[in-house]
PDB file of C-alpha atoms in Angstrom:
ATOM      1  CA  MET A1128      15.235  34.737   8.755  1.00  0.00           C
ATOM      2  CA  MET A1129      16.282  34.792   5.322  1.00  0.00           C
ATOM      3  CA  ASP A1130      17.226  38.281   4.984  1.00  0.00           C
ATOM      4  CA  ASP A1131      19.251  38.293   8.158  1.00  0.00           C
ATOM      5  CA  TRP A1132      21.662  35.255   6.231  1.00  0.00           C
ATOM      6  CA  ILE A1133      21.167  37.659   2.905  1.00  0.00           C
ATOM      7  CA  ASP A1134      22.885  40.683   4.648  1.00  0.00           C
ATOM      8  CA  TYR A1135      25.742  38.215   5.506  1.00  0.00           C
ATOM      9  CA  TYR A1136      26.160  36.195   2.258  1.00  0.00           C
ATOM     10  CA  ASP A1137      25.697  39.808   1.035  1.00  0.00           C
ATOM     11  CA  SER A1138      29.092  41.012   2.669  1.00  0.00           C
ATOM     12  CA  THR A1139      32.915  40.065   2.945  1.00  0.00           C
ATOM     13  CA  HIS A1140      32.685  36.144   4.135  1.00  0.00           C
ATOM     14  CA  THR A1141      34.872  33.562   5.306  1.00  0.00           C
ATOM     15  CA  ILE A1142      32.974  30.672   4.445  1.00  0.00           C
ATOM     16  CA  TYR A1143      34.374  29.459   2.724  1.00  0.00           C
ATOM     17  CA  VAL A1144      38.295  28.459   4.217  1.00  0.00           C
ATOM     18  CA  SER A1145      40.733  28.542   0.741  1.00  0.00           C
ATOM     19  CA  LYS A1146      40.001  30.114  -3.515  1.00  0.00           C
ATOM     20  CA  LEU A1147      40.047  26.434  -3.460  1.00  0.00           C
ATOM     21  CA  HIS A1148      37.597  25.592  -1.671  1.00  0.00           C
ATOM     22  CA  ARG A1149      35.316  27.710  -3.428  1.00  0.00           C
ATOM     23  CA  ASP A1150      36.306  26.798  -6.378  1.00  0.00           C
ATOM     24  CA  VAL A1151      35.474  22.315  -5.919  1.00  0.00           C
ATOM     25  CA  HIS A1152      32.625  23.394  -4.243  1.00  0.00           C
ATOM     26  CA  PHE A1153      30.951  25.293  -7.194  1.00  0.00           C
ATOM     27  CA  ARG A1154      32.036  22.527  -9.326  1.00  0.00           C
ATOM     28  CA  GLN A1155      30.989  19.407  -7.176  1.00  0.00           C
ATOM     29  CA  ILE A1156      27.190  21.747  -6.962  1.00  0.00           C
ATOM     30  CA  ALA A1157      27.995  22.494 -10.789  1.00  0.00           C
ATOM     31  CA  GLU A1158      28.150  18.770 -11.550  1.00  0.00           C
ATOM     32  CA  ASP A1159      25.884  17.232  -9.342  1.00  0.00           C
ATOM     33  CA  ILE A1160      22.577  19.757 -10.450  1.00  0.00           C
ATOM     34  CA  ALA A1161      24.157  18.362 -14.183  1.00  0.00           C
ATOM     35  CA  GLY A1162      23.364  14.841 -13.245  1.00  0.00           C
ATOM     36  CA  TYR A1163      19.308  15.500 -12.869  1.00  0.00           C
ATOM     37  CA  ILE A1164      19.092  18.362 -16.084  1.00  0.00           C
ATOM     38  CA  PRO A1165      16.211  16.323 -17.644  1.00  0.00           C
ATOM     39  CA  SER A1166      17.085  17.094 -21.393  1.00  0.00           C
ATOM     40  CA  PRO A1167      19.505  19.943 -23.433  1.00  0.00           C
ATOM     41  CA  ASP A1168      16.078  21.465 -24.698  1.00  0.00           C
ATOM     42  CA  ALA A1169      15.441  22.050 -21.224  1.00  0.00           C
ATOM     43  CA  THR A1170      14.951  25.439 -19.043  1.00  0.00           C
ATOM     44  CA  VAL A1171      16.545  25.527 -15.328  1.00  0.00           C
ATOM     45  CA  LEU A1172      15.722  27.939 -12.173  1.00  0.00           C
ATOM     46  CA  ASP A1173      18.823  27.921  -9.924  1.00  0.00           C
ATOM     47  CA  TYR A1174      17.324  28.850  -6.458  1.00  0.00           C
ATOM     48  CA  SER A1175      18.682  31.881  -4.183  1.00  0.00           C
ATOM     49  CA  CYS A1176      21.931  30.134  -6.557  1.00  0.00           C
ATOM     50  CA  GLY A1177      24.780  32.489  -3.979  1.00  0.00           C
ATOM     51  CA  GLU A1178      28.039  32.464  -6.336  1.00  0.00           C
ATOM     52  CA  ALA A1179      27.393  30.391  -8.862  1.00  0.00           C
ATOM     53  CA  LEU A1180      30.302  30.151  -9.933  1.00  0.00           C
ATOM     54  CA  SER A1181      30.555  26.675 -12.763  1.00  0.00           C
ATOM     55  CA  ALA A1182      26.604  27.240 -13.829  1.00  0.00           C
ATOM     56  CA  GLY A1183      28.966  27.461 -17.303  1.00  0.00           C
ATOM     57  CA  ARG A1184      28.570  23.660 -17.309  1.00  0.00           C
ATOM     58  CA  VAL A1185      24.820  23.485 -16.009  1.00  0.00           C
ATOM     59  CA  ALA A1186      24.610  26.104 -19.090  1.00  0.00           C
ATOM     60  CA  ASP A1187      25.863  23.576 -21.355  1.00  0.00           C
ATOM     61  CA  ALA A1188      23.574  20.026 -19.844  1.00  0.00           C
ATOM     62  CA  CYS A1189      20.591  22.862 -20.318  1.00  0.00           C
ATOM     63  CA  GLY A1190      18.931  25.391 -22.978  1.00  0.00           C
ATOM     64  CA  ARG A1191      18.896  27.918 -20.880  1.00  0.00           C
ATOM     65  CA  LEU A1192      19.381  28.388 -17.644  1.00  0.00           C
ATOM     66  CA  ILE A1193      17.753  31.512 -14.471  1.00  0.00           C
ATOM     67  CA  LEU A1194      20.066  32.233 -12.196  1.00  0.00           C
ATOM     68  CA  ALA A1195      18.031  33.733  -9.717  1.00  0.00           C
ATOM     69  CA  GLU A1196      19.670  35.558  -6.032  1.00  0.00           C
ATOM     70  CA  PRO A1197      18.169  37.522  -3.126  1.00  0.00           C
ATOM     71  CA  ALA A1198      21.258  39.777  -2.540  1.00  0.00           C
ATOM     72  CA  PRO A1199      22.092  42.063  -4.298  1.00  0.00           C
ATOM     73  CA  GLY A1200      25.888  41.907  -4.530  1.00  0.00           C
ATOM     74  CA  VAL A1201      25.915  38.977  -5.114  1.00  0.00           C
ATOM     75  CA  ARG A1202      23.602  39.319  -8.089  1.00  0.00           C
ATOM     76  CA  GLY A1203      25.125  41.715  -9.253  1.00  0.00           C
ATOM     77  CA  ARG A1204      28.619  40.121  -9.735  1.00  0.00           C
ATOM     78  CA  LEU A1205      26.389  37.022 -11.704  1.00  0.00           C
ATOM     79  CA  ILE A1206      25.574  39.747 -14.258  1.00  0.00           C
ATOM     80  CA  ALA A1207      28.922  40.767 -15.114  1.00  0.00           C
ATOM     81  CA  ARG A1208      30.068  37.431 -14.718  1.00  0.00           C
ATOM     82  CA  PHE A1209      28.159  35.745 -17.335  1.00  0.00           C
ATOM     83  CA  ALA A1210      27.005  39.063 -19.364  1.00  0.00           C
ATOM     84  CA  PRO A1211      28.854  36.833 -22.308  1.00  0.00           C
ATOM     85  CA  ASN A1212      27.083  33.336 -21.629  1.00  0.00           C
ATOM     86  CA  VAL A1213      23.701  33.832 -23.720  1.00  0.00           C
ATOM     87  CA  LYS A1214      22.234  30.750 -22.278  1.00  0.00           C
ATOM     88  CA  ILE A1215      22.101  32.374 -18.467  1.00  0.00           C
ATOM     89  CA  ARG A1216      20.157  34.733 -17.217  1.00  0.00           C
ATOM     90  CA  VAL A1217      20.132  36.430 -13.593  1.00  0.00           C
ATOM     91  CA  ARG A1218      17.099  37.739 -11.886  1.00  0.00           C
ATOM     92  CA  SER A1219      16.335  38.813  -7.770  1.00  0.00           C
ATOM     93  CA  LEU A1220      13.833  36.485  -6.335  1.00  0.00           C
ATOM     94  CA  ASP A1221      10.343  38.913  -7.633  1.00  0.00           C
ATOM     95  CA  ASP A1222      11.571  38.400 -10.545  1.00  0.00           C
ATOM     96  CA  LEU A1223      10.637  34.910 -10.589  1.00  0.00           C
ATOM     97  CA  ARG A1224       6.456  35.866  -9.275  1.00  0.00           C
ATOM     98  CA  ASN A1225       6.540  38.056 -12.970  1.00  0.00           C
ATOM     99  CA  MET A1226       7.659  34.944 -15.027  1.00  0.00           C
ATOM    100  CA  GLU A1227       5.113  32.747 -17.064  1.00  0.00           C
ATOM    101  CA  GLU A1228       3.635  29.537 -15.929  1.00  0.00           C
ATOM    102  CA  ASN A1229       4.756  27.130 -16.504  1.00  0.00           C
ATOM    103  CA  SER A1230       7.728  27.590 -18.447  1.00  0.00           C
ATOM    104  CA  LEU A1231      10.857  25.359 -15.843  1.00  0.00           C
ATOM    105  CA  ASP A1232      10.871  22.126 -16.787  1.00  0.00           C
ATOM    106  CA  LEU A1233      13.646  22.083 -13.410  1.00  0.00           C
ATOM    107  CA  ALA A1234      13.815  24.167 -10.325  1.00  0.00           C
ATOM    108  CA  VAL A1235      17.187  23.098  -7.625  1.00  0.00           C
ATOM    109  CA  MET A1236      16.722  24.610  -4.058  1.00  0.00           C
ATOM    110  CA  ASN A1237      20.842  23.919  -3.094  1.00  0.00           C
ATOM    111  CA  SER A1238      21.983  24.839   0.380  1.00  0.00           C
ATOM    112  CA  VAL A1239      18.843  27.272   1.228  1.00  0.00           C
ATOM    113  CA  ALA A1240      16.194  25.827   2.644  1.00  0.00           C
ATOM    114  CA  GLN A1241      18.169  26.013   6.526  1.00  0.00           C
ATOM    115  CA  TYR A1242      18.518  29.392   6.650  1.00  0.00           C
ATOM    116  CA  MET A1243      14.711  30.392   6.170  1.00  0.00           C
ATOM    117  CA  THR A1244      11.612  30.041   8.419  1.00  0.00           C
ATOM    118  CA  PRO A1245       9.122  27.205   7.248  1.00  0.00           C
ATOM    119  CA  GLN A1246       6.375  30.186   6.149  1.00  0.00           C
ATOM    120  CA  GLU A1247       9.205  31.735   4.148  1.00  0.00           C
ATOM    121  CA  LEU A1248       9.717  28.213   2.924  1.00  0.00           C
ATOM    122  CA  ASP A1249       5.887  27.291   1.554  1.00  0.00           C
ATOM    123  CA  THR A1250       6.529  30.890  -0.406  1.00  0.00           C
ATOM    124  CA  ALA A1251       8.788  28.793  -2.685  1.00  0.00           C
ATOM    125  CA  LEU A1252       7.799  25.732  -2.735  1.00  0.00           C
ATOM    126  CA  THR A1253       4.733  28.315  -3.629  1.00  0.00           C
ATOM    127  CA  VAL A1254       5.293  30.222  -6.659  1.00  0.00           C
ATOM    128  CA  VAL A1255       8.634  27.299  -7.975  1.00  0.00           C
ATOM    129  CA  GLY A1256       5.347  25.256  -8.338  1.00  0.00           C
ATOM    130  CA  ARG A1257       3.759  28.092 -10.109  1.00  0.00           C
ATOM    131  CA  LEU A1258       6.847  27.687 -13.003  1.00  0.00           C
ATOM    132  CA  LEU A1259       7.456  24.742 -13.144  1.00  0.00           C
ATOM    133  CA  LYS A1260       5.339  22.573 -16.085  1.00  0.00           C
ATOM    134  CA  PRO A1261       3.481  19.439 -15.406  1.00  0.00           C
ATOM    135  CA  GLY A1262       6.277  16.830 -14.553  1.00  0.00           C
ATOM    136  CA  GLY A1263       9.015  18.667 -14.102  1.00  0.00           C
ATOM    137  CA  GLN A1264      11.039  18.566 -11.413  1.00  0.00           C
ATOM    138  CA  LEU A1265      12.526  20.514  -8.142  1.00  0.00           C
ATOM    139  CA  VAL A1266      15.244  19.513  -6.649  1.00  0.00           C
ATOM    140  CA  LEU A1267      15.601  20.687  -2.627  1.00  0.00           C
ATOM    141  CA  GLY A1268      19.325  19.758  -1.691  1.00  0.00           C
ATOM    142  CA  ASP A1269      21.397  19.701   1.691  1.00  0.00           C
ATOM    143  CA  ILE A1270      18.497  19.363   3.801  1.00  0.00           C
ATOM    144  CA  LEU A1271      19.976  19.733   7.966  1.00  0.00           C
ATOM    145  CA  GLN A1272      18.613  17.009   9.658  1.00  0.00           C
ATOM    146  CA  PRO A1273      17.706  17.344  13.615  1.00  0.00           C
ATOM    147  CA  ASP A1274      20.243  14.596  14.905  1.00  0.00           C
ATOM    148  CA  VAL A1275      23.100  15.881  13.081  1.00  0.00           C
ATOM    149  CA  GLY A1276      25.187  18.034  14.311  1.00  0.00           C
ATOM    150  CA  MET A1277      27.654  20.340  13.182  1.00  0.00           C
ATOM    151  CA  ALA A1278      30.379  18.251  13.599  1.00  0.00           C
ATOM    152  CA  GLN A1279      28.927  15.626  11.256  1.00  0.00           C
ATOM    153  CA  ASP A1280      29.253  19.246   8.639  1.00  0.00           C
ATOM    154  CA  VAL A1281      32.944  19.665  10.401  1.00  0.00           C
ATOM    155  CA  ILE A1282      33.762  16.119   8.710  1.00  0.00           C
ATOM    156  CA  ALA A1283      32.378  15.911   6.081  1.00  0.00           C
ATOM    157  CA  LEU A1284      34.314  19.176   5.755  1.00  0.00           C
ATOM    158  CA  LEU A1285      37.248  17.687   6.729  1.00  0.00           C
ATOM    159  CA  ARG A1286      37.244  15.097   3.995  1.00  0.00           C
ATOM    160  CA  PHE A1287      36.294  17.203   1.189  1.00  0.00           C
ATOM    161  CA  ALA A1288      39.306  19.222   2.029  1.00  0.00           C
ATOM    162  CA  LEU A1289      41.570  15.505   2.182  1.00  0.00           C
ATOM    163  CA  ALA A1290      40.325  14.586  -1.147  1.00  0.00           C
ATOM    164  CA  HIS A1291      40.725  18.100  -3.175  1.00  0.00           C
ATOM    165  CA  GLY A1292      44.479  19.185  -1.245  1.00  0.00           C
ATOM    166  CA  PHE A1293      43.393  22.237   0.553  1.00  0.00           C
ATOM    167  CA  LEU A1294      43.295  20.085   4.682  1.00  0.00           C
ATOM    168  CA  ALA A1295      45.870  22.484   5.996  1.00  0.00           C
ATOM    169  CA  ASP A1296      42.951  26.107   4.935  1.00  0.00           C
ATOM    170  CA  ALA A1297      40.617  23.842   5.832  1.00  0.00           C
ATOM    171  CA  LEU A1298      42.105  22.917   8.944  1.00  0.00           C
ATOM    172  CA  TRP A1299      42.804  27.061  10.028  1.00  0.00           C
ATOM    173  CA  GLY A1300      39.793  28.203   8.552  1.00  0.00           C
ATOM    174  CA  LEU A1301      37.775  26.310  10.858  1.00  0.00           C
ATOM    175  CA  ALA A1302      39.371  28.082  13.899  1.00  0.00           C
ATOM    176  CA  ARG A1303      38.884  30.566  12.341  1.00  0.00           C
ATOM    177  CA  THR A1304      35.180  30.022  11.737  1.00  0.00           C
ATOM    178  CA  ALA A1305      34.724  29.420  15.607  1.00  0.00           C
ATOM    179  CA  LEU A1306      35.360  33.135  16.146  1.00  0.00           C
ATOM    180  CA  SER A1307      33.229  34.268  13.406  1.00  0.00           C
ATOM    181  CA  ASP A1308      30.163  36.375  11.860  1.00  0.00           C
ATOM    182  CA  TYR A1309      29.284  33.009  10.168  1.00  0.00           C
ATOM    183  CA  ARG A1310      29.211  31.144  13.720  1.00  0.00           C
ATOM    184  CA  GLU A1311      27.116  34.295  15.511  1.00  0.00           C
ATOM    185  CA  LEU A1312      24.629  34.345  13.198  1.00  0.00           C
ATOM    186  CA  ARG A1313      24.752  30.064  13.826  1.00  0.00           C
ATOM    187  CA  SER A1314      24.185  30.634  17.407  1.00  0.00           C
ATOM    188  CA  LYS A1315      22.016  33.645  17.174  1.00  0.00           C
ATOM    189  CA  ILE A1316      19.137  32.571  14.921  1.00  0.00           C
ATOM    190  CA  GLY A1317      19.733  29.042  14.296  1.00  0.00           C
ATOM    191  CA  LEU A1318      19.856  26.966  11.566  1.00  0.00           C
ATOM    192  CA  ARG A1319      16.390  24.997  10.431  1.00  0.00           C
ATOM    193  CA  ARG A1320      15.756  21.567  10.385  1.00  0.00           C
ATOM    194  CA  TYR A1321      13.951  18.148   9.161  1.00  0.00           C
ATOM    195  CA  SER A1322      13.568  14.787   9.531  1.00  0.00           C
ATOM    196  CA  GLU A1323      12.687  13.194   6.168  1.00  0.00           C
ATOM    197  CA  ALA A1324       8.952  12.744   6.920  1.00  0.00           C
ATOM    198  CA  GLU A1325       8.524  16.182   8.206  1.00  0.00           C
ATOM    199  CA  MET A1326      10.107  17.098   4.458  1.00  0.00           C
ATOM    200  CA  ILE A1327       7.895  14.233   3.028  1.00  0.00           C
ATOM    201  CA  GLY A1328       5.323  16.043   3.901  1.00  0.00           C
ATOM    202  CA  LYS A1329       6.131  19.865   2.987  1.00  0.00           C
ATOM    203  CA  LEU A1330       6.474  18.814  -0.129  1.00  0.00           C
ATOM    204  CA  THR A1331       3.214  16.705  -0.388  1.00  0.00           C
ATOM    205  CA  ALA A1332       0.659  20.155   1.498  1.00  0.00           C
ATOM    206  CA  ALA A1333       2.686  22.430  -1.319  1.00  0.00           C
ATOM    207  CA  GLY A1334       1.632  19.566  -4.171  1.00  0.00           C
ATOM    208  CA  PHE A1335       4.204  17.569  -4.631  1.00  0.00           C
ATOM    209  CA  ALA A1336       4.805  13.779  -5.483  1.00  0.00           C
ATOM    210  CA  ALA A1337       8.250  13.422  -3.477  1.00  0.00           C
ATOM    211  CA  SER A1338      11.397  11.020  -2.273  1.00  0.00           C
ATOM    212  CA  ARG A1339      15.100  11.296  -0.131  1.00  0.00           C
ATOM    213  CA  ALA A1340      16.728  10.919  -3.295  1.00  0.00           C
ATOM    214  CA  ALA A1341      20.088   8.334  -2.702  1.00  0.00           C
ATOM    215  CA  GLN A1342      22.853  10.957  -1.897  1.00  0.00           C
ATOM    216  CA  ASN A1343      22.504  14.773  -1.279  1.00  0.00           C
ATOM    217  CA  ILE A1344      23.991  17.280  -3.674  1.00  0.00           C
ATOM    218  CA  GLY A1345      27.513  18.469  -2.481  1.00  0.00           C
ATOM    219  CA  HIS A1346      29.974  17.177  -0.419  1.00  0.00           C
ATOM    220  CA  ASN A1347      28.225  16.293   3.391  1.00  0.00           C
ATOM    221  CA  PRO A1348      25.528  13.180   2.430  1.00  0.00           C
ATOM    222  CA  SER A1349      25.177  13.479   6.085  1.00  0.00           C
ATOM    223  CA  ARG A1350      22.564  15.784   5.179  1.00  0.00           C
ATOM    224  CA  MET A1351      20.045  14.892   1.931  1.00  0.00           C
ATOM    225  CA  THR A1352      17.958  15.674  -1.366  1.00  0.00           C
ATOM    226  CA  PHE A1353      14.563  15.350  -2.550  1.00  0.00           C
ATOM    227  CA  VAL A1354      13.146  15.396  -5.500  1.00  0.00           C
ATOM    228  CA  ALA A1355       9.439  16.573  -6.858  1.00  0.00           C
ATOM    229  CA  ARG A1356       7.990  15.796  -9.056  1.00  0.00           C
ATOM    230  CA  LYS A1357       4.990  18.437  -9.894  1.00  0.00           C
ATOM    231  CA  PRO A1358       1.883  15.969 -11.169  1.00  0.00           C
ATOM    232  CA  GLY A1359       0.990  15.817 -14.933  1.00  0.00           C
TER     233      GLY A1359
END
């Protein structure tokens, strides 16, 4: 399941309706992630980070930022974009398996779980759990709920667009998306959804003490964010 989505995001896709949409999307995510950083010298992992255009904002708030990205084309752009920033390092997901145990203060997986099978997510949680220091946190954001459909996503996008001045582009982009590879792929393999209780149970089974955050990361309030602490 995840491989299909990796291929999609590594292609020339139209998930963002405009450059402004893309820029404010990544800026808000970066600001939300920065709010979870526990100290200025913290080591932070952004797992499956995507283009991470505003990662510099996150790096400004921590000591070291690791951007882990599975799509090779995206990873190459990240390396080129952030090469001058000595705080940022770009890695593949496979590289994480060779990282030092108990080396992270914070890990973030935002808008990732919906593209994974439950087994893929369990594997990722195991990898992250090994890397986190005792007492370190995993923030799992943008979790889709079973009873929340595409209509809520559309409403959230339009409100976000209205607030940031790209409403006309959003309306045109929604029409374009209805005929796009994204809509076809979403219909074909779907997106994984979890109830609050299911996600708490999954995180607990992975060894974390977890709770739902008051607000979701990003612009969509109908989705959920969870904060999971490694014991110790």
